[in-house]
Tab-separated table of C-alpha atoms and ligand atoms in Angstrom:
chain	number	residue	atom	x	y	z
A	1	MET	CA	22.575	32.748	0.859
A	2	ALA	CA	25.107	30.041	0.849
A	3	ARG	CA	28.444	30.268	-1.611
A	4	PRO	CA	29.290	26.404	-1.478
A	5	ASN	CA	32.673	25.647	-1.911
A	6	ARG	CA	32.647	21.579	-3.577
A	7	THR	CA	36.894	20.430	-3.510
A	8	ALA	CA	38.437	16.753	-4.038
A	9	ASN	CA	41.020	16.468	-2.951
A	10	ARG	CA	44.181	14.281	-4.038
A	11	LEU	CA	45.733	13.086	-0.500
A	12	GLY	CA	50.616	13.365	-0.930
A	13	ALA	CA	51.693	16.607	-0.407
A	14	PRO	CA	53.379	16.147	3.250
A	15	LEU	CA	51.444	17.057	6.524
A	16	ILE	CA	48.342	20.472	5.821
A	17	LEU	CA	47.735	18.524	2.798
A	18	ALA	CA	44.791	20.588	1.308
A	19	SER	CA	41.988	22.037	2.877
A	20	SER	CA	38.942	23.580	2.546
A	21	VAL	CA	36.427	25.575	3.151
A	22	PHE	CA	32.613	27.054	2.775
A	23	LEU	CA	32.041	30.714	4.662
A	24	LEU	CA	27.538	31.932	4.106
A	25	ALA	CA	27.803	35.171	2.060
A	26	ALA	CA	26.813	36.850	4.905
A	27	PRO	CA	28.771	36.184	7.698
A	28	PRO	CA	26.651	35.549	10.917
A	29	PRO	CA	27.151	37.527	14.032
A	30	PRO	CA	29.106	36.601	17.329
A	31	ALA	CA	25.847	36.153	19.564
A	32	GLN	CA	24.507	34.540	17.156
A	33	SER	CA	23.126	31.128	19.683
A	34	THR	CA	24.928	27.587	17.600
A	35	VAL	CA	22.942	24.992	16.201
A	36	GLU	CA	23.052	21.535	17.306
A	37	VAL	CA	24.755	19.377	15.389
A	38	TYR	CA	22.617	16.243	15.857
A	39	ASN	CA	23.345	13.181	13.580
A	40	LEU	CA	26.179	11.343	12.275
A	41	ARG	CA	25.865	8.866	9.682
A	42	SER	CA	28.372	6.921	7.860
A	43	TYR	CA	27.665	4.956	4.462
A	44	THR	CA	30.289	2.511	3.189
A	45	HIS	CA	29.948	1.564	-1.066
A	46	PRO	CA	31.105	-1.027	-2.956
A	47	THR	CA	32.998	2.335	-4.991
A	48	TYR	CA	34.078	5.037	-1.792
A	49	ALA	CA	32.199	6.043	2.053
A	50	ARG	CA	30.936	8.596	3.138
A	51	VAL	CA	29.746	10.445	5.976
A	52	VAL	CA	27.249	12.699	6.259
A	53	ILE	CA	27.344	15.100	9.439
A	54	ASP	CA	24.073	16.472	10.270
A	55	ILE	CA	23.255	20.293	11.071
A	56	GLY	CA	19.764	21.103	10.293
A	57	LYS	CA	20.118	24.916	9.718
A	58	LEU	CA	23.228	26.701	7.653
A	59	ARG	CA	26.177	27.083	9.029
A	60	GLU	CA	30.212	27.950	7.862
A	61	PHE	CA	31.842	24.532	8.823
A	62	SER	CA	36.214	23.984	6.902
A	63	SER	CA	38.134	20.597	6.498
A	64	ALA	CA	41.842	19.847	5.837
A	65	GLU	CA	44.315	16.937	6.369
A	66	LEU	CA	46.482	16.075	8.883
A	67	LYS	CA	49.240	13.626	9.068
A	68	ASP	CA	50.701	11.263	11.897
A	69	PRO	CA	48.449	9.204	12.015
A	70	ASP	CA	46.343	10.506	8.113
A	71	ARG	CA	43.337	11.908	9.198
A	72	ILE	CA	40.663	13.470	7.381
A	73	TYR	CA	39.549	16.979	9.457
A	74	VAL	CA	36.302	18.642	9.398
A	75	ASP	CA	35.164	21.619	11.896
A	76	VAL	CA	31.740	23.413	11.631
A	77	TYR	CA	31.531	26.370	13.419
A	78	GLN	CA	28.739	28.223	15.851
A	79	ALA	CA	27.370	24.620	16.376
A	80	ARG	CA	27.122	22.289	19.387
A	81	LEU	CA	27.286	18.866	19.363
A	82	ASN	CA	23.913	17.353	20.994
A	83	PRO	CA	25.242	15.270	24.741
A	84	ILE	CA	24.016	11.662	23.230
A	85	LEU	CA	27.260	12.326	20.448
A	86	GLN	CA	29.689	13.872	22.448
A	87	GLY	CA	33.013	11.152	22.304
A	88	LYS	CA	31.706	9.036	19.396
A	89	THR	CA	33.112	6.776	17.032
A	90	TYR	CA	32.638	5.214	14.769
A	91	VAL	CA	33.872	2.225	12.982
A	92	ALA	CA	33.364	1.797	9.214
A	93	ARG	CA	33.302	-1.337	7.271
A	94	CYS	CA	35.876	-0.940	5.173
A	95	ASP	CA	39.845	-0.643	4.618
A	96	TYR	CA	40.741	2.446	4.425
A	97	ILE	CA	38.983	4.202	6.741
A	98	LYS	CA	40.155	3.004	10.304
A	99	GLU	CA	37.754	5.202	12.512
A	100	VAL	CA	34.983	7.814	12.191
A	101	ARG	CA	34.597	10.366	15.999
A	102	ILE	CA	33.013	13.047	16.693
A	103	ALA	CA	33.627	16.157	19.930
A	104	GLN	CA	32.979	19.349	20.134
A	105	LYS	CA	36.483	21.027	20.319
A	106	ASN	CA	35.891	24.038	21.762
A	107	SER	CA	32.610	25.812	23.055
A	108	THR	CA	31.376	27.185	19.185
A	109	THR	CA	33.154	24.611	17.419
A	110	VAL	CA	31.922	20.781	16.628
A	111	ARG	CA	34.850	18.626	14.505
A	112	VAL	CA	34.831	15.410	12.760
A	113	VAL	CA	37.971	13.149	12.621
A	114	ALA	CA	38.095	10.399	9.402
A	115	GLU	CA	41.335	8.864	10.488
A	116	LEU	CA	42.323	7.164	6.760
A	117	ASP	CA	44.518	4.547	5.661
A	118	LEU	CA	45.801	6.625	3.221
A	119	ALA	CA	47.757	4.302	1.342
A	120	LYS	CA	44.268	2.862	0.662
A	121	VAL	CA	43.050	7.034	-0.499
A	122	GLU	CA	42.841	8.007	-3.787
A	123	ARG	CA	40.746	11.255	-3.455
A	124	TYR	CA	37.938	12.491	-1.145
A	125	GLN	CA	35.654	15.333	-0.860
A	126	VAL	CA	33.740	17.539	1.884
A	127	PHE	CA	30.663	19.663	0.213
A	128	PRO	CA	26.960	20.536	1.220
A	129	LEU	CA	24.064	19.725	1.084
A	130	PHE	CA	20.736	21.249	1.825
A	131	ASP	CA	17.034	20.899	2.787
A	132	PRO	CA	18.244	20.016	5.570
A	133	PHE	CA	21.439	21.702	5.639
A	134	ARG	CA	24.641	18.331	5.684
A	135	VAL	CA	28.408	18.250	5.029
A	136	VAL	CA	28.666	15.294	3.665
A	137	LEU	CA	32.868	13.525	3.187
A	138	ASP	CA	33.066	11.461	0.401
A	139	ILE	CA	36.087	8.822	0.509
A	140	PHE	CA	37.155	6.822	-2.762
A	141	PRO	CA	39.388	4.399	-2.303
A	142	LYS	CA	42.386	3.397	-4.347
A	143	GLU	CA	42.193	0.430	-6.787
A	144	THR	CA	38.403	0.025	-7.421
A	145	ALA	CA	36.878	-1.603	-9.936
A	146	ALA	CA	34.076	0.105	-10.291
A	147	ALA	CA	34.929	4.637	-11.556
A	148	PRO	CA	34.155	6.364	-8.785
A	149	PRO	CA	31.341	8.267	-8.884
A	150	THR	CA	32.307	12.343	-9.635
A	151	VAL	CA	30.732	15.024	-8.490
A	152	THR	CA	31.582	18.398	-9.875
A	153	PRO	CA	29.523	21.208	-9.124
A	154	ASP	CA	27.605	20.726	-12.696
A	155	LYS	CA	26.194	17.734	-11.289
A	156	PRO	CA	24.589	16.593	-7.393
A	157	PRO	CA	26.060	14.354	-5.391
A	158	PRO	CA	25.019	10.865	-5.892
A	159	ALA	CA	22.382	9.691	-3.544
A	160	GLU	CA	22.681	9.115	-0.109
A	161	PRO	CA	22.733	4.993	-0.325
A	162	GLU	CA	19.765	3.677	0.892
A	163	GLU	CA	21.376	1.058	2.859
A	164	LYS	CA	20.859	1.223	6.722
A	165	PRO	CA	24.028	2.972	8.543
A	166	VAL	CA	26.969	0.628	9.680
A	167	LYS	CA	26.960	2.745	13.022
A	168	LEU	CA	24.237	4.911	14.366
A	169	PRO	CA	24.605	5.813	17.286
A	170	GLU	CA	23.284	4.228	19.371
A	171	PRO	CA	23.091	2.661	23.390
A	172	THR	CA	24.867	-1.094	23.295
A	173	ALA	CA	22.445	-4.356	24.077
A	174	ASP	CA	25.084	-4.249	26.964
A	175	GLY	CA	23.875	-0.981	28.574
A	176	TYR	CA	20.699	-1.626	28.801
A	177	SER	CA	18.963	-3.676	31.941
A	178	MET	CA	18.026	-7.461	32.482
A	179	ALA	CA	14.559	-5.999	32.610
A	180	ARG	CA	14.562	-3.424	29.053
A	181	GLN	CA	16.346	-6.727	26.613
A	182	LEU	CA	13.842	-8.600	27.561
A	183	GLY	CA	11.623	-5.723	27.138
A	184	LEU	CA	9.149	-5.551	30.227
A	185	GLY	CA	9.043	-1.810	31.108
A	186	ILE	CA	10.298	2.379	31.447
A	187	GLN	CA	13.303	1.925	31.654
A	188	ARG	CA	14.490	4.532	29.684
A	189	VAL	CA	12.757	8.702	28.514
A	190	VAL	CA	13.839	11.692	26.217
A	191	LEU	CA	12.895	14.028	27.935
A	192	ASP	CA	12.834	17.257	25.032
A	193	PRO	CA	12.931	20.842	26.521
A	194	GLY	CA	10.750	22.811	23.536
A	195	HIS	CA	12.000	25.229	21.460
A	196	GLY	CA	15.685	26.540	22.267
A	197	GLY	CA	18.404	28.290	20.891
A	198	GLU	CA	17.265	31.244	18.433
A	199	ASP	CA	13.450	30.349	19.460
A	200	PRO	CA	12.058	31.542	22.166
A	201	GLY	CA	8.465	29.346	22.495
A	202	ALA	CA	5.950	31.718	24.076
A	203	ILE	CA	7.275	34.554	25.431
A	204	GLY	CA	5.026	36.587	29.168
A	205	LYS	CA	3.766	40.029	29.632
A	206	LYS	CA	6.458	40.108	32.080
A	207	GLY	CA	9.790	38.720	29.348
A	208	LEU	CA	9.591	35.290	31.068
A	209	LYS	CA	10.984	33.165	27.503
A	210	GLU	CA	8.976	29.230	27.473
A	211	LYS	CA	12.545	28.414	26.748
A	212	ASP	CA	14.084	28.755	29.588
A	213	VAL	CA	11.005	27.537	31.873
A	214	VAL	CA	10.286	24.570	30.115
A	215	LEU	CA	14.214	23.847	30.262
A	216	ALA	CA	14.331	24.294	34.417
A	217	VAL	CA	11.334	21.702	34.616
A	218	SER	CA	13.178	19.522	32.229
A	219	ALA	CA	16.068	19.695	34.249
A	220	GLU	CA	13.519	18.978	37.843
A	221	LEU	CA	12.516	16.157	36.100
A	222	ARG	CA	15.304	14.527	35.142
A	223	THR	CA	16.535	14.391	39.163
A	224	LEU	CA	13.454	12.572	40.098
A	225	LEU	CA	13.749	9.742	36.817
A	226	VAL	CA	17.275	9.760	37.880
A	227	ALA	CA	16.107	9.326	41.333
A	228	LYS	CA	13.724	6.943	41.173
A	229	GLY	CA	16.312	4.695	38.709
A	230	LEU	CA	15.438	5.304	35.307
A	231	GLU	CA	17.548	6.648	32.604
A	232	VAL	CA	16.913	9.969	31.041
A	233	ILE	CA	18.013	11.869	28.285
A	234	MET	CA	17.708	15.399	26.730
A	235	THR	CA	17.285	16.964	23.679
A	236	ARG	CA	18.620	18.757	25.031
A	237	GLU	CA	20.122	20.758	27.534
A	238	SER	CA	21.318	24.001	27.463
A	239	ASP	CA	19.827	27.071	25.124
A	240	ILE	CA	20.181	26.077	21.224
A	241	SER	CA	18.163	24.916	18.954
A	242	ILE	CA	17.409	21.316	17.570
A	243	PRO	CA	14.421	21.264	14.198
A	244	LEU	CA	11.690	20.304	16.147
A	245	GLU	CA	11.682	16.868	13.266
A	246	ASN	CA	15.177	15.751	15.083
A	247	ARG	CA	13.710	15.896	17.832
A	248	PRO	CA	11.315	12.573	17.970
A	249	VAL	CA	14.786	11.194	15.733
A	250	ILE	CA	17.615	11.407	19.657
A	251	ALA	CA	14.407	9.173	21.418
A	252	ASN	CA	14.077	6.240	18.260
A	253	GLN	CA	18.357	6.326	18.559
A	254	GLN	CA	18.494	6.337	21.713
A	255	LYS	CA	15.730	3.126	21.572
A	256	ALA	CA	13.593	5.365	24.434
A	257	ASP	CA	10.739	3.928	25.639
A	258	LEU	CA	8.845	7.385	26.530
A	259	PHE	CA	8.344	10.138	24.549
A	260	VAL	CA	7.727	13.891	26.666
A	261	SER	CA	7.996	16.967	24.826
A	262	ILE	CA	7.257	19.971	27.644
A	263	HIS	CA	6.026	23.085	26.715
A	264	ALA	CA	4.316	26.397	28.433
A	265	ASN	CA	1.662	27.926	26.958
A	266	ALA	CA	-0.130	30.860	25.085
A	267	ASN	CA	-2.949	32.539	24.456
A	268	ARG	CA	-4.423	35.633	22.743
A	269	ASN	CA	-7.201	35.993	25.736
A	270	ARG	CA	-4.685	37.232	28.583
A	271	LYS	CA	-6.990	35.449	31.342
A	272	LYS	CA	-6.603	31.780	29.721
A	273	ARG	CA	-4.976	29.711	31.568
A	274	GLY	CA	-4.816	25.913	32.735
A	275	VAL	CA	-2.694	22.821	32.206
A	276	MET	CA	-3.252	20.566	28.726
A	277	ALA	CA	-1.719	17.274	27.847
A	278	PHE	CA	-1.311	16.149	24.297
A	279	TYR	CA	-0.781	13.522	21.730
A	280	LEU	CA	-0.602	13.061	18.562
A	281	ASN	CA	-3.514	12.834	15.763
A	282	PHE	CA	-5.703	14.646	12.908
A	283	SER	CA	-8.040	17.256	14.831
A	284	PRO	CA	-10.916	19.259	13.495
A	285	ASP	CA	-10.760	21.254	16.712
A	286	PRO	CA	-9.275	25.247	15.255
A	287	GLN	CA	-8.805	25.727	18.929
A	288	ILE	CA	-6.750	22.973	18.940
A	289	ASN	CA	-5.013	23.819	15.181
A	290	GLU	CA	-4.258	26.952	17.090
A	291	ILE	CA	-2.449	25.486	19.278
A	292	ALA	CA	-0.506	22.550	17.031
A	293	ALA	CA	0.241	26.358	14.490
A	294	LEU	CA	2.834	27.626	17.545
A	295	GLU	CA	4.200	24.506	17.943
A	296	ASN	CA	5.191	23.929	15.027
A	297	ALA	CA	5.723	27.426	14.151
A	298	THR	CA	9.764	26.254	13.121
A	299	SER	CA	8.984	23.564	12.088
A	300	THR	CA	11.291	23.210	8.577
A	301	LYS	CA	8.714	20.947	7.434
A	302	ARG	CA	6.424	21.643	4.681
A	303	ILE	CA	3.331	20.971	2.380
A	304	GLY	CA	5.125	19.185	0.319
A	305	GLU	CA	6.057	16.448	2.861
A	306	MET	CA	2.634	15.704	4.055
A	307	GLN	CA	1.743	12.652	2.444
A	308	ASP	CA	5.012	11.313	3.872
A	309	THR	CA	3.576	12.625	7.213
A	310	LEU	CA	0.510	11.200	6.996
A	311	LYS	CA	1.965	7.282	6.471
A	312	LYS	CA	4.408	7.832	10.045
A	313	ILE	CA	1.304	9.297	11.380
A	314	VAL	CA	-1.214	6.033	10.026
A	315	GLN	CA	1.645	3.762	10.552
A	316	ASN	CA	2.637	5.081	14.581
A	317	SER	CA	0.944	2.064	16.502
A	318	LYS	CA	1.197	4.151	20.041
A	319	ILE	CA	-0.887	6.651	19.856
A	320	LEU	CA	-3.041	4.565	22.284
A	321	GLU	CA	-0.323	4.694	24.431
A	322	SER	CA	0.140	8.403	24.260
A	323	ARG	CA	-3.285	9.208	25.153
A	324	ASP	CA	-3.002	6.596	27.677
A	325	LEU	CA	0.504	8.145	28.934
A	326	ALA	CA	-1.074	11.212	28.211
A	327	TYR	CA	-4.171	11.183	30.783
A	328	LYS	CA	-2.290	9.867	33.535
A	329	ILE	CA	0.428	12.749	33.106
A	330	HIS	CA	-1.895	15.648	33.090
A	331	GLY	CA	-4.147	13.638	35.566
A	332	ASN	CA	-1.284	13.832	37.816
A	333	LEU	CA	-0.706	17.200	37.091
A	334	VAL	CA	-3.149	18.629	37.543
A	335	LYS	CA	-3.902	17.333	40.692
A	336	TRP	CA	-0.460	18.252	41.959
A	337	LEU	CA	0.093	21.201	41.434
A	338	SER	CA	-4.432	21.661	42.880
A	339	GLN	CA	-2.768	20.494	46.293
A	340	HIS	CA	-0.859	23.333	46.484
A	341	TYR	CA	-1.925	26.767	44.204
A	342	THR	CA	-5.674	27.308	43.504
A	343	GLU	CA	-7.277	28.062	40.038
A	344	VAL	CA	-5.176	25.407	38.189
A	345	GLU	CA	-7.313	25.005	35.869
A	346	SER	CA	-7.787	21.345	33.560
A	347	LEU	CA	-7.202	22.028	30.022
A	348	GLY	CA	-7.866	18.350	29.479
A	349	VAL	CA	-6.424	16.014	27.199
A	350	ARG	CA	-6.175	16.087	23.256
A	351	GLY	CA	-4.957	14.366	20.108
A	352	GLY	CA	-3.471	17.420	18.264
A	353	PRO	CA	-1.368	17.512	15.350
A	354	PHE	CA	1.673	17.995	16.819
A	355	TRP	CA	5.362	18.132	14.212
A	356	VAL	CA	7.843	17.414	17.303
A	357	LEU	CA	5.301	13.650	17.867
A	358	ILE	CA	5.065	12.814	15.167
A	359	GLY	CA	7.469	9.706	13.739
A	360	GLY	CA	8.744	8.957	16.577
A	361	GLU	CA	8.250	4.886	17.804
A	362	MET	CA	7.534	5.011	21.700
A	363	PRO	CA	4.650	6.583	23.836
A	364	SER	CA	4.202	9.686	22.835
A	365	VAL	CA	3.473	13.025	24.598
A	366	LEU	CA	3.294	17.059	25.383
A	367	VAL	CA	2.517	18.494	28.405
A	368	GLU	CA	1.505	22.588	28.431
A	369	ILE	CA	2.115	23.101	31.811
A	370	SER	CA	0.803	25.744	32.340
A	371	HIS	CA	0.019	29.803	30.151
A	372	LEU	CA	2.575	31.936	30.240
A	373	SER	CA	-0.025	34.618	28.663
A	374	ASN	CA	-2.050	34.955	32.119
A	375	ALA	CA	-0.045	37.144	34.305
A	376	GLN	CA	-0.573	35.031	37.408
A	377	GLU	CA	0.925	31.916	35.600
A	378	GLU	CA	3.086	34.224	34.741
A	379	GLU	CA	4.220	34.595	37.552
A	380	ARG	CA	4.295	31.441	39.064
A	381	LEU	CA	6.464	29.338	36.063
A	382	LYS	CA	8.912	31.781	37.095
A	383	SER	CA	9.190	30.919	40.630
A	384	PRO	CA	11.188	27.416	41.507
A	385	SER	CA	8.667	26.043	43.577
A	386	TYR	CA	5.641	25.596	41.335
A	387	ARG	CA	8.661	24.398	38.430
A	388	LYS	CA	9.273	21.867	41.102
A	389	GLN	CA	5.895	21.091	41.902
A	390	VAL	CA	5.243	21.290	38.415
A	391	ALA	CA	8.042	19.281	37.983
A	392	LEU	CA	6.791	16.856	40.846
A	393	GLY	CA	2.960	16.488	38.679
A	394	ILE	CA	4.208	14.942	35.133
A	395	TYR	CA	6.911	12.586	37.492
A	396	GLU	CA	4.088	11.583	39.684
A	397	GLY	CA	1.997	10.894	35.731
A	398	ILE	CA	4.734	9.404	34.679
A	399	LEU	CA	5.455	6.682	37.784
A	400	GLU	CA	1.424	5.964	37.042
A	401	TYR	CA	1.785	5.007	33.968
A	402	MET	CA	4.295	2.587	34.088
A	403	ARG	CA	2.740	1.481	37.522
A	404	SER	CA	-0.206	0.304	34.679
A	405	LEU	CA	1.917	-1.652	32.651
A	406	GLY	CA	3.311	-3.038	35.354
A	407	LYS	CA	-0.937	-3.841	35.879
A	408	GLY	CA	-1.366	-5.366	32.319
B	1	ZN	ZN1	6.137	24.908	23.481
């Protein structure tokens, strides 16, 4: 369990003015894998400004003040910054915060720095919120007309305001190609290597882990797509954990045109083998739901949130496009592998209730590239040449989908 240490500090003393620490009752073991800091948001209220560091899993953090220039920093431990946030800076819509920036301080610490105009700041507080875990920095300016909201351990902090974040970590219009600005074609692809960190995914009989295989295949695929002139963003580039539901959020923030989640399957029947692709849909098929349950296992989503989720699914107008993309990726993957290997089995394209496909605003597909539970397919997945052919098959599928848009 956590021991929250909510602090409210008053600025004024020299150099290190105040500091606070949030420690877990049981410190994480040194070998614990890092968790991903996947978002930084800021809001400006009439009476205060709020910075939210989205982490997703419980982590220790500390904060302190420094002078010259005046600033508050928050360090999150056992954490890695999603590469898309590295070095990002945000300008708050108020005169007492000059800039908020985020960076990987060292291999296991992420630091957020809020540079302030000290003369205009009355006080600040740093505290955790839970489910999902996040660290909040509230900054209260001097001389506000209304009394600033106060937060005590007995009273929950004010709800995060409804308004849009001041600045989201997303590329500027300048970063978009002309084709993309005109709404034409596919320019930016998010590749999502499944699992990672403490979640290995499926594990083969000889010990091969899904998280490692799919990362290698994704890296191969990225190389191919980049060579074709596409922008590629990976939800993870190393062995770190990212909550399932955050992966499409990354794709939305990056305004991706396609989202491809890459997985390797497992089945209790070790004879079962072959390639499948999925798009988001309800499924009455228990076998499909079994695969979805495997892939959803690490999700923190709860049944109570189902209503909200259903709404998102209904609102998702990309189901037909996703199905189309799934067919093209699956078809090309099977065709490509069959040219180089025997006994490549096609298990088809299906709709399934996969958390990682919910909420994406672009065509979104999950590919099961083979079965790790099958001895021969585990052997193949171990070899760089098979991984390369898998990447080539998915690549051909994405290209076919792009060409089909051109014809339309
Ligand atoms: Zn998986």
